[in-house]
Amino acid sequence: MPYTILDSNSILEYVQHYPDAKKFLDVTRPLESAELSDGNLNAVFRVYEQDNPGKSILLKQGLPYLRVAGESWPLGPERAGFEARALAHEYKFAPTLVPQPYWFDETMNINAMEDLRHYQVMRKPMMAGVRYENLGVMIGEFLASTLFGSSDFGMEAKEKKQLAKHFANGELCEITEDLILTEPFEHKLLAHKQNRNHFNLLIVRDLEKLQSDDDVKRNVAYLKYRFMTGAQALLHGDLHTGSIMASAPDENGQVDIRVIDPEFAFFGPMGFDVGLFMNAAAQHGHAEDYESRSSYRSYLYKQARDAWTTFEQGFREKLKNPNSISWTHQDFQDDFMLSLLRDTAGYAGCEMIRRTVGFAHVADLESIGDKRVRAQAEKMALKVGSTLIKKHSRVSSYDDLEKIVKGVIAV
Amino acid sequence: MPYTILDSNSILEYVQHYPDAKKFLDVTRPLESAELSDGNLNAVFRVYEQDNPGKSILLKQGLPYLRVAGESWPLGPERAGFEARALAHEYKFAPTLVPQPYWFDETMNINAMEDLRHYQVMRKPMMAGVRYENLGVMIGEFLASTLFGSSDFGMEAKEKKQLAKHFANGELCEITEDLILTEPFEHKLLAHKQNRNHFNLLIVRDLEKLQSDDDVKRNVAYLKYRFMTGAQALLHGDLHTGSIMASAPDENGQVDIRVIDPEFAFFGPMGFDVGLFMNAAAQHGHAEDYESRSSYRSYLYKQARDAWTTFEQGFREKLKNPNSISWTHQDFQDDFMLSLLRDTAGYAGCEMIRRTVGFAHVADLESIGDKRVRAQAEKMALKVGSTLIKKHSRVSSYDDLEKIVKGVIAV
C-alpha cells in the first residue's frame, strides 16, 4: 500500500493487515478505534479489541502538513522516521521512561507503540495544580540516560557519526531555529522572511525594549549558533509538559512518567533539552490565585532543581566510566557540567520568551482570561527570560541560576 | 567491474574504458602511466598520451588499508568518496585554489582530476628554504571561501544538514581524535587501547612534564570534544604543507597554489583547519643553519599572519551578507571571530606536539640528523605547543597569539 492518510476507519483495516500487529492485538477479533490527535503535528489513533478494550495499541501517522495549520503549512511526513529512531534510542537507554515502540512503517509513516491508557499528558493537570512530586527526578534520570547514551562519552565516535546521519532533521530543526531562536527577538527579519510573532498588545513596550537590547541579541545569536552546530547528543528536542505523560499520583504524589513525541530529535546541545524542561516547569507558576500559586511555585522550583541535580549526578556517575581517557580528567568534567548548566539557563530563557511573544504559545499563559492580569505574567516572563539569556554564560552553579530567577521575580 | 586494486598497467585499461575519460584524454591513442603514490593513504597515478605527455590526468584510488602501513592497518576504501564530495565543495567555492575534479568512480573508489604537472608539493621546497611570498594570503582565501561556504552563515540550515549526512567520516576522524588529540598527551591509555607515540629519547623528561600537566589535559580534552561536536563547516581536515602544491615562484616569489587531498573532510570546528596550517608554517622554522633560519622564520611568521588576516577579513566581508538576521549583530560577529582565533591557537598547539612525539612525524623535524640538535627543536615545539594549548582560550588578538609564541621562543 502506498502512503495514504488514514482515518479512524481505514486505520482498522491497516492494523488488521499489518504483519506485526498480531503480536500486540488479536486481529482476528473485532477491533475499534478512537482518534486522539491533539498535538500540533500528527494524526493519532488508539486501536483496541472491541470486547476487550484494555487490549490496545497507539498509532501515530505523520501527515504531509502541520496538523493544526492544515495543508497551507507543508511538512514532510518522513518525520515519523525521526520519531521512530529517536524512540528506539530512548527505549534502549531509558526503557521505563518512554512508551515501548512496537513497529515503524516507513511507507505509511506510522509509529505503533504502547498505548499509555492510564497515563495523562501533564500540561492540563499541572495547570489545575496537580503535583507530581517525583517529576523532576524522573526527568533528570531520563536526561542523564538518553543524553549520556548518545554522547561522545557513552558512544564510540564512529558509531555516533553513523547514528547522526539518520537525524538530519532539517525541517523540524528549522521550526526551532526560526520560532524559538530568531523571530521572538527581532522586530524585523531579512527581506524574504516573515515574522510570525503574536502577542498581547499590553506588553508591546516591554517587547520593544527586549528587541532593541544588543546584549540579548548577541547571546541569542550565540545560543542559536550552538543549537545549529553543537552536536553533543541525540536530543528529544521538544521537552515541555505536553510531551510528558504521568500515571495518577499515589498518596505521596509519586508517579510513573513517560516522555513522548521525540519527533524533533536531532544531535544538538544537551542544555537545550534541560532548558526546555526548566522553562516548562516555570510556566506552570502562573495560572492560579495568589495563595496557592505561591505554594505551587515552591513545588515547581523543587522540580526544576531536582531535574538538574538528578541529571548532573547521573551524568557525573556515568562519566566515571567514559570511553576515552580524555574524558577522565576532573577539571574537564567540571568545566563540561558547568557549560551544560549555562546552556540550560540560556535555552530556558529563549523558550520562556518565545512562549510569550512567538508563534506558538502555551495554554499555561494563554488561559489567563483577563488581558491585564495576563500582561503582568507575560512581562515577568520577558524579564526573567531576557535576564537568563544575558547572564547565562556567567552562571556559576544551580543556586546561582535560581538566585537570578528569584531576584528578577522579587523586584 | 567490481572493486579491484589497480596498478600502473591496469590503470591504463581502466582509463581506456571509463566513459568520461575521453573528455580529458584522447583514449584512442596510446596511453602511458606513472605511479606517483607518496602520501600515506592512496595509490596515485598519472595517465598521459604517449606522444603528447602534456595531456594528462591524475587518478587517486582509495586502498582498503593505509598505504604506508600495509594490510595490517585496514581502512575503508570508501574514503575516496569523502574526498570526491569535499573536492566538489571546494571547487565550487574556491575554483582557482584546488585541482579541477573530473570524475568520481564509486565502485573503484577512484577520483580523477586535473594533473598539476607544473606544481610541486610544498613541503620539501620549504624545507630547502624556498619562499612562496603569497602563500599565507592564498591559504587565507581558501579558508574563508570554503569554510564560509559550508557554514550556517553561508548555507541554508536544511541544505547544510543534508550535506553533512555525506560526511560521517568516522574512520579518518578517528585517526585525528586518537593521534592528534589523545595519545600524545597521555602516558597510558584506557586498557583496551594502544598508545602509538614515538619520540627522540633525549626529550623524555620534557614529554613526561607535558603529560603530567593537568592544565594541558583539561584544554586538550576541551579541544578534542569540540573537534567531535563542533559541526561548524566542512573542513579540509589535513591542511599541512604536504597538502598544498605550488607553481614555480615568479621573480617576486608569487605562486599559484592548489590545496589537495581533502579525504579527512568532515563538518568540524573551523579553527582546526586554520590551526593546522599555522603549525605547518611554524614547523618549517627548524631545518636550516642559524643565519638563514632567522630570516626564514620572519618569512614564516608573515605567512601565518597573512593567512589569519586574509581569512578573517574574507570571512567578515562575507558575513556582511549572511543568510539570517541573527548573524548580523556586530557583537556576535566579533565574539565569533575571536572564538575562531582561540580554536586556531589551540589546535595549532596540539598539532605541534603530535608532530613531535605522536605516531606520524613530519620530515621538517625528522630531517635534522643530529639527535641533540633535533632535541632542541623538539623541546621548543613541546613548549610552544603546550603554551598555546593552555593559553588558547584567553588569546585576545592575533598580535597576542604571536606574542605568546615569540615569548616562549625567546626564553
Short mmCIF file of N, CA and C in Angstrom, two decimals, chain B residues 51-182:
data_model
loop_
_atom_site.label_atom_id
_atom_site.label_comp_id
_atom_site.label_asym_id
_atom_site.label_seq_id
_atom_site.Cartn_x
_atom_site.Cartn_y
_atom_site.Cartn_z
N ASP B 51 52.43 10.20 -27.04
CA ASP B 51 53.12 11.14 -27.92
C ASP B 51 52.73 12.59 -27.62
N ASN B 52 52.05 12.81 -26.50
CA ASN B 52 51.69 14.16 -26.11
C ASN B 52 51.60 14.20 -24.58
N PRO B 53 52.75 13.99 -23.90
CA PRO B 53 52.75 13.77 -22.45
C PRO B 53 52.17 14.95 -21.66
N GLY B 54 52.05 16.10 -22.34
CA GLY B 54 51.45 17.25 -21.66
C GLY B 54 49.96 17.06 -21.45
N LYS B 55 49.39 16.12 -22.15
CA LYS B 55 47.95 15.86 -21.98
C LYS B 55 47.81 14.70 -20.99
N SER B 56 47.41 15.04 -19.80
CA SER B 56 47.44 14.02 -18.74
C SER B 56 46.32 14.25 -17.73
N ILE B 57 46.01 13.21 -17.01
CA ILE B 57 45.07 13.33 -15.89
C ILE B 57 45.68 12.62 -14.69
N LEU B 58 45.16 12.93 -13.52
CA LEU B 58 45.64 12.30 -12.30
C LEU B 58 44.53 11.41 -11.74
N LEU B 59 44.88 10.22 -11.29
CA LEU B 59 43.88 9.32 -10.70
C LEU B 59 44.36 8.87 -9.32
N LYS B 60 43.46 8.97 -8.36
CA LYS B 60 43.78 8.51 -6.99
C LYS B 60 42.83 7.37 -6.66
N GLN B 61 43.38 6.25 -6.26
CA GLN B 61 42.50 5.16 -5.84
C GLN B 61 42.62 4.92 -4.33
N GLY B 62 41.49 4.90 -3.65
CA GLY B 62 41.46 4.57 -2.23
C GLY B 62 41.71 3.08 -2.05
N LEU B 63 42.68 2.73 -1.22
CA LEU B 63 43.00 1.32 -0.97
C LEU B 63 42.33 0.86 0.33
N PRO B 64 42.13 -0.46 0.47
CA PRO B 64 41.42 -0.94 1.67
C PRO B 64 42.32 -0.99 2.90
N TYR B 65 43.47 -0.35 2.84
CA TYR B 65 44.37 -0.28 4.00
C TYR B 65 45.18 1.00 3.86
N LEU B 66 45.88 1.33 4.93
CA LEU B 66 46.74 2.51 4.92
C LEU B 66 47.98 2.18 4.07
N ARG B 67 48.20 2.93 3.00
CA ARG B 67 49.24 2.55 2.05
C ARG B 67 50.61 2.40 2.72
N VAL B 68 50.97 3.36 3.56
CA VAL B 68 52.30 3.29 4.18
C VAL B 68 52.45 2.15 5.18
N ALA B 69 51.33 1.74 5.80
CA ALA B 69 51.41 0.70 6.83
C ALA B 69 51.16 -0.69 6.25
N GLY B 70 50.45 -0.74 5.12
CA GLY B 70 50.15 -2.04 4.52
C GLY B 70 48.87 -2.63 5.09
N GLU B 71 48.66 -3.92 4.79
CA GLU B 71 47.37 -4.53 5.10
C GLU B 71 47.11 -4.69 6.58
N SER B 72 48.13 -4.45 7.41
CA SER B 72 47.93 -4.58 8.85
C SER B 72 47.10 -3.42 9.41
N TRP B 73 46.91 -2.37 8.62
CA TRP B 73 46.11 -1.22 9.08
C TRP B 73 44.95 -1.04 8.10
N PRO B 74 43.88 -1.82 8.26
CA PRO B 74 42.76 -1.72 7.32
C PRO B 74 42.05 -0.37 7.43
N LEU B 75 41.54 0.09 6.31
CA LEU B 75 40.88 1.39 6.24
C LEU B 75 39.93 1.30 5.05
N GLY B 76 38.69 1.72 5.24
CA GLY B 76 37.71 1.55 4.16
C GLY B 76 38.10 2.35 2.93
N PRO B 77 38.10 1.73 1.75
CA PRO B 77 38.47 2.48 0.53
C PRO B 77 37.44 3.56 0.19
N GLU B 78 36.26 3.50 0.83
CA GLU B 78 35.21 4.47 0.51
C GLU B 78 35.59 5.89 0.90
N ARG B 79 36.74 6.06 1.55
CA ARG B 79 37.17 7.44 1.84
C ARG B 79 37.38 8.25 0.57
N ALA B 80 37.60 7.55 -0.57
CA ALA B 80 37.71 8.28 -1.84
C ALA B 80 36.43 9.07 -2.09
N GLY B 81 35.31 8.57 -1.60
CA GLY B 81 34.04 9.29 -1.74
C GLY B 81 34.03 10.57 -0.92
N PHE B 82 34.60 10.52 0.27
CA PHE B 82 34.68 11.75 1.08
C PHE B 82 35.52 12.78 0.34
N GLU B 83 36.64 12.32 -0.22
CA GLU B 83 37.49 13.25 -0.96
C GLU B 83 36.75 13.84 -2.16
N ALA B 84 36.01 13.00 -2.87
CA ALA B 84 35.28 13.48 -4.05
C ALA B 84 34.26 14.55 -3.67
N ARG B 85 33.49 14.28 -2.63
CA ARG B 85 32.46 15.24 -2.24
C ARG B 85 33.07 16.52 -1.68
N ALA B 86 34.18 16.37 -0.95
CA ALA B 86 34.83 17.56 -0.40
C ALA B 86 35.44 18.40 -1.52
N LEU B 87 36.09 17.73 -2.46
CA LEU B 87 36.71 18.46 -3.57
C LEU B 87 35.63 19.20 -4.39
N ALA B 88 34.49 18.55 -4.58
CA ALA B 88 33.40 19.21 -5.32
C ALA B 88 32.98 20.49 -4.59
N HIS B 89 32.88 20.40 -3.27
CA HIS B 89 32.51 21.60 -2.49
C HIS B 89 33.59 22.68 -2.63
N GLU B 90 34.83 22.29 -2.44
CA GLU B 90 35.93 23.27 -2.51
C GLU B 90 35.99 23.91 -3.90
N TYR B 91 35.80 23.08 -4.91
CA TYR B 91 35.88 23.60 -6.28
C TYR B 91 34.77 24.61 -6.55
N LYS B 92 33.64 24.38 -5.90
CA LYS B 92 32.51 25.31 -6.06
C LYS B 92 32.84 26.68 -5.44
N PHE B 93 33.49 26.67 -4.29
CA PHE B 93 33.71 27.93 -3.56
C PHE B 93 35.10 28.52 -3.78
N ALA B 94 36.06 27.72 -4.22
CA ALA B 94 37.42 28.23 -4.44
C ALA B 94 38.00 27.57 -5.67
N PRO B 95 37.38 27.80 -6.86
CA PRO B 95 37.75 27.04 -8.06
C PRO B 95 39.20 27.21 -8.49
N THR B 96 39.83 28.34 -8.12
CA THR B 96 41.21 28.53 -8.57
C THR B 96 42.23 28.01 -7.56
N LEU B 97 41.74 27.42 -6.47
CA LEU B 97 42.66 27.02 -5.41
C LEU B 97 42.71 25.52 -5.15
N VAL B 98 41.99 24.75 -5.99
CA VAL B 98 42.03 23.28 -5.88
C VAL B 98 42.09 22.71 -7.30
N PRO B 99 42.54 21.46 -7.44
CA PRO B 99 42.51 20.85 -8.78
C PRO B 99 41.07 20.67 -9.25
N GLN B 100 40.86 20.79 -10.55
CA GLN B 100 39.52 20.58 -11.08
C GLN B 100 39.16 19.10 -11.01
N PRO B 101 38.03 18.76 -10.39
CA PRO B 101 37.64 17.34 -10.34
C PRO B 101 37.08 16.91 -11.70
N TYR B 102 37.45 15.72 -12.17
CA TYR B 102 36.94 15.20 -13.45
C TYR B 102 35.83 14.18 -13.24
N TRP B 103 36.09 13.16 -12.47
CA TRP B 103 35.02 12.22 -12.16
C TRP B 103 35.35 11.46 -10.87
N PHE B 104 34.31 10.92 -10.27
CA PHE B 104 34.47 10.03 -9.13
C PHE B 104 33.80 8.71 -9.47
N ASP B 105 34.55 7.64 -9.41
CA ASP B 105 34.02 6.31 -9.70
C ASP B 105 33.83 5.60 -8.36
N GLU B 106 32.57 5.48 -7.96
CA GLU B 106 32.27 4.98 -6.62
C GLU B 106 32.67 3.51 -6.48
N THR B 107 32.45 2.75 -7.54
CA THR B 107 32.78 1.32 -7.46
C THR B 107 34.27 1.09 -7.26
N MET B 108 35.06 1.78 -8.05
CA MET B 108 36.51 1.59 -7.99
C MET B 108 37.18 2.49 -6.97
N ASN B 109 36.41 3.38 -6.36
CA ASN B 109 36.96 4.35 -5.42
C ASN B 109 38.11 5.15 -6.03
N ILE B 110 37.81 5.63 -7.21
CA ILE B 110 38.82 6.42 -7.93
C ILE B 110 38.33 7.86 -8.12
N ASN B 111 39.19 8.79 -7.77
CA ASN B 111 38.98 10.19 -8.11
C ASN B 111 39.91 10.56 -9.24
N ALA B 112 39.31 11.03 -10.35
CA ALA B 112 40.14 11.53 -11.45
C ALA B 112 40.06 13.05 -11.42
N MET B 113 41.20 13.68 -11.63
CA MET B 113 41.20 15.15 -11.55
C MET B 113 42.32 15.74 -12.39
N GLU B 114 42.31 17.04 -12.46
CA GLU B 114 43.36 17.82 -13.13
C GLU B 114 44.74 17.37 -12.63
N ASP B 115 45.63 17.13 -13.56
CA ASP B 115 47.00 16.75 -13.21
C ASP B 115 47.84 18.02 -13.08
N LEU B 116 48.29 18.28 -11.88
CA LEU B 116 49.02 19.53 -11.63
C LEU B 116 50.51 19.33 -11.93
N ARG B 117 50.76 19.09 -13.23
CA ARG B 117 52.12 18.75 -13.66
C ARG B 117 53.17 19.79 -13.29
N HIS B 118 52.77 21.05 -13.36
CA HIS B 118 53.76 22.10 -13.13
C HIS B 118 53.75 22.61 -11.70
N TYR B 119 53.12 21.85 -10.85
CA TYR B 119 53.04 22.21 -9.44
C TYR B 119 53.85 21.20 -8.63
N GLN B 120 54.29 21.66 -7.48
CA GLN B 120 55.09 20.79 -6.63
C GLN B 120 54.54 20.86 -5.21
N VAL B 121 54.47 19.73 -4.53
CA VAL B 121 54.06 19.74 -3.13
C VAL B 121 55.05 20.60 -2.35
N MET B 122 54.55 21.45 -1.48
CA MET B 122 55.38 22.48 -0.84
C MET B 122 56.39 21.99 0.18
N ARG B 123 56.10 20.87 0.81
CA ARG B 123 56.91 20.55 1.99
C ARG B 123 58.40 20.60 1.71
N LYS B 124 58.84 19.81 0.72
CA LYS B 124 60.29 19.73 0.51
C LYS B 124 60.92 21.06 0.09
N PRO B 125 60.35 21.76 -0.88
CA PRO B 125 60.94 23.07 -1.20
C PRO B 125 61.01 23.98 0.03
N MET B 126 59.98 23.95 0.87
CA MET B 126 60.03 24.83 2.04
C MET B 126 61.12 24.40 3.01
N MET B 127 61.34 23.07 3.09
CA MET B 127 62.45 22.61 3.93
C MET B 127 63.78 23.10 3.38
N ALA B 128 63.81 23.32 2.07
CA ALA B 128 65.06 23.79 1.45
C ALA B 128 65.12 25.31 1.41
N GLY B 129 64.17 25.96 2.02
CA GLY B 129 64.25 27.41 2.13
C GLY B 129 63.57 28.19 1.01
N VAL B 130 62.80 27.51 0.16
CA VAL B 130 62.07 28.24 -0.89
C VAL B 130 60.99 29.10 -0.25
N ARG B 131 60.79 30.28 -0.78
CA ARG B 131 59.77 31.19 -0.25
C ARG B 131 58.63 31.37 -1.24
N TYR B 132 57.45 31.21 -0.75
CA TYR B 132 56.24 31.49 -1.54
C TYR B 132 55.61 32.70 -0.88
N GLU B 133 55.84 33.87 -1.44
CA GLU B 133 55.50 35.09 -0.71
C GLU B 133 54.00 35.26 -0.48
N ASN B 134 53.19 34.72 -1.38
CA ASN B 134 51.74 34.90 -1.21
C ASN B 134 51.05 33.65 -0.67
N LEU B 135 51.83 32.74 -0.08
CA LEU B 135 51.24 31.51 0.45
C LEU B 135 50.15 31.78 1.49
N GLY B 136 50.49 32.62 2.47
CA GLY B 136 49.52 32.88 3.54
C GLY B 136 48.25 33.51 3.01
N VAL B 137 48.41 34.45 2.09
CA VAL B 137 47.23 35.13 1.53
C VAL B 137 46.34 34.12 0.80
N MET B 138 46.96 33.24 0.00
CA MET B 138 46.17 32.27 -0.76
C MET B 138 45.45 31.30 0.17
N ILE B 139 46.15 30.84 1.20
CA ILE B 139 45.51 29.91 2.13
C ILE B 139 44.39 30.61 2.89
N GLY B 140 44.62 31.86 3.25
CA GLY B 140 43.56 32.63 3.91
C GLY B 140 42.32 32.73 3.04
N GLU B 141 42.53 32.93 1.74
CA GLU B 141 41.39 32.99 0.81
C GLU B 141 40.69 31.64 0.70
N PHE B 142 41.50 30.59 0.60
CA PHE B 142 40.94 29.24 0.53
C PHE B 142 40.07 28.97 1.76
N LEU B 143 40.59 29.30 2.93
CA LEU B 143 39.85 29.04 4.17
C LEU B 143 38.58 29.87 4.25
N ALA B 144 38.67 31.14 3.96
CA ALA B 144 37.49 32.00 4.04
C ALA B 144 36.39 31.49 3.10
N SER B 145 36.78 31.13 1.87
CA SER B 145 35.78 30.72 0.88
C SER B 145 35.15 29.38 1.20
N THR B 146 35.99 28.37 1.47
CA THR B 146 35.43 27.03 1.68
C THR B 146 34.71 26.93 3.01
N LEU B 147 35.24 27.59 4.05
CA LEU B 147 34.61 27.45 5.36
C LEU B 147 33.32 28.27 5.44
N PHE B 148 33.36 29.50 4.98
CA PHE B 148 32.12 30.28 5.00
C PHE B 148 31.05 29.58 4.15
N GLY B 149 31.47 29.07 2.99
CA GLY B 149 30.52 28.47 2.06
C GLY B 149 29.81 27.25 2.60
N SER B 150 30.36 26.61 3.60
CA SER B 150 29.69 25.43 4.17
C SER B 150 29.22 25.69 5.60
N SER B 151 29.27 26.95 6.02
CA SER B 151 28.86 27.28 7.39
C SER B 151 27.38 27.64 7.43
N ASP B 152 26.86 27.76 8.64
CA ASP B 152 25.46 28.17 8.79
C ASP B 152 25.23 29.63 8.45
N PHE B 153 26.31 30.36 8.16
CA PHE B 153 26.14 31.74 7.73
C PHE B 153 25.97 31.82 6.21
N GLY B 154 26.58 30.85 5.53
CA GLY B 154 26.60 30.91 4.08
C GLY B 154 25.69 29.91 3.41
N MET B 155 25.20 28.97 4.18
CA MET B 155 24.41 27.88 3.59
C MET B 155 23.09 27.76 4.35
N GLU B 156 22.02 27.47 3.66
CA GLU B 156 20.74 27.27 4.35
C GLU B 156 20.87 26.07 5.29
N ALA B 157 20.25 26.21 6.46
CA ALA B 157 20.40 25.19 7.51
C ALA B 157 20.00 23.79 7.02
N LYS B 158 18.90 23.70 6.31
CA LYS B 158 18.44 22.38 5.86
C LYS B 158 19.41 21.77 4.86
N GLU B 159 19.92 22.62 3.99
CA GLU B 159 20.87 22.16 2.97
C GLU B 159 22.16 21.68 3.65
N LYS B 160 22.62 22.42 4.64
CA LYS B 160 23.83 22.03 5.35
C LYS B 160 23.64 20.67 6.03
N LYS B 161 22.48 20.47 6.64
CA LYS B 161 22.24 19.19 7.32
C LYS B 161 22.24 18.03 6.32
N GLN B 162 21.69 18.26 5.13
CA GLN B 162 21.71 17.22 4.11
C GLN B 162 23.14 16.93 3.65
N LEU B 163 23.92 18.00 3.47
CA LEU B 163 25.31 17.82 3.05
C LEU B 163 26.10 17.06 4.12
N ALA B 164 25.88 17.45 5.37
CA ALA B 164 26.64 16.85 6.48
C ALA B 164 26.43 15.34 6.57
N LYS B 165 25.25 14.87 6.17
CA LYS B 165 24.97 13.42 6.16
C LYS B 165 26.02 12.65 5.37
N HIS B 166 26.57 13.29 4.35
CA HIS B 166 27.52 12.59 3.48
C HIS B 166 28.96 12.72 3.97
N PHE B 167 29.13 13.28 5.17
CA PHE B 167 30.48 13.42 5.71
C PHE B 167 30.63 12.78 7.09
N ALA B 168 29.95 11.66 7.29
CA ALA B 168 30.14 10.88 8.52
C ALA B 168 31.43 10.09 8.36
N ASN B 169 32.53 10.85 8.41
CA ASN B 169 33.85 10.32 8.04
C ASN B 169 34.54 9.71 9.26
N GLY B 170 33.87 8.71 9.85
CA GLY B 170 34.29 8.17 11.15
C GLY B 170 35.71 7.65 11.20
N GLU B 171 36.12 6.91 10.17
CA GLU B 171 37.45 6.30 10.22
C GLU B 171 38.56 7.33 10.23
N LEU B 172 38.44 8.33 9.35
CA LEU B 172 39.54 9.30 9.29
C LEU B 172 39.46 10.28 10.47
N CYS B 173 38.25 10.60 10.92
CA CYS B 173 38.15 11.44 12.12
C CYS B 173 38.77 10.72 13.32
N GLU B 174 38.59 9.41 13.38
CA GLU B 174 39.17 8.66 14.50
C GLU B 174 40.69 8.78 14.52
N ILE B 175 41.29 8.78 13.33
CA ILE B 175 42.74 8.96 13.26
C ILE B 175 43.13 10.27 13.93
N THR B 176 42.41 11.35 13.59
CA THR B 176 42.70 12.65 14.21
C THR B 176 42.43 12.63 15.71
N GLU B 177 41.27 12.09 16.08
CA GLU B 177 40.90 12.05 17.50
C GLU B 177 41.96 11.32 18.33
N ASP B 178 42.43 10.21 17.79
CA ASP B 178 43.42 9.42 18.53
C ASP B 178 44.83 10.01 18.43
N LEU B 179 45.27 10.22 17.20
CA LEU B 179 46.69 10.53 17.01
C LEU B 179 47.04 11.99 17.28
N ILE B 180 46.09 12.90 17.09
CA ILE B 180 46.40 14.31 17.34
C ILE B 180 45.90 14.75 18.72
N LEU B 181 44.72 14.27 19.10
CA LEU B 181 44.03 14.88 20.24
C LEU B 181 43.97 13.98 21.48
N THR B 182 44.60 12.82 21.44
CA THR B 182 44.59 11.97 22.63
C THR B 182 46.00 11.46 22.97
#
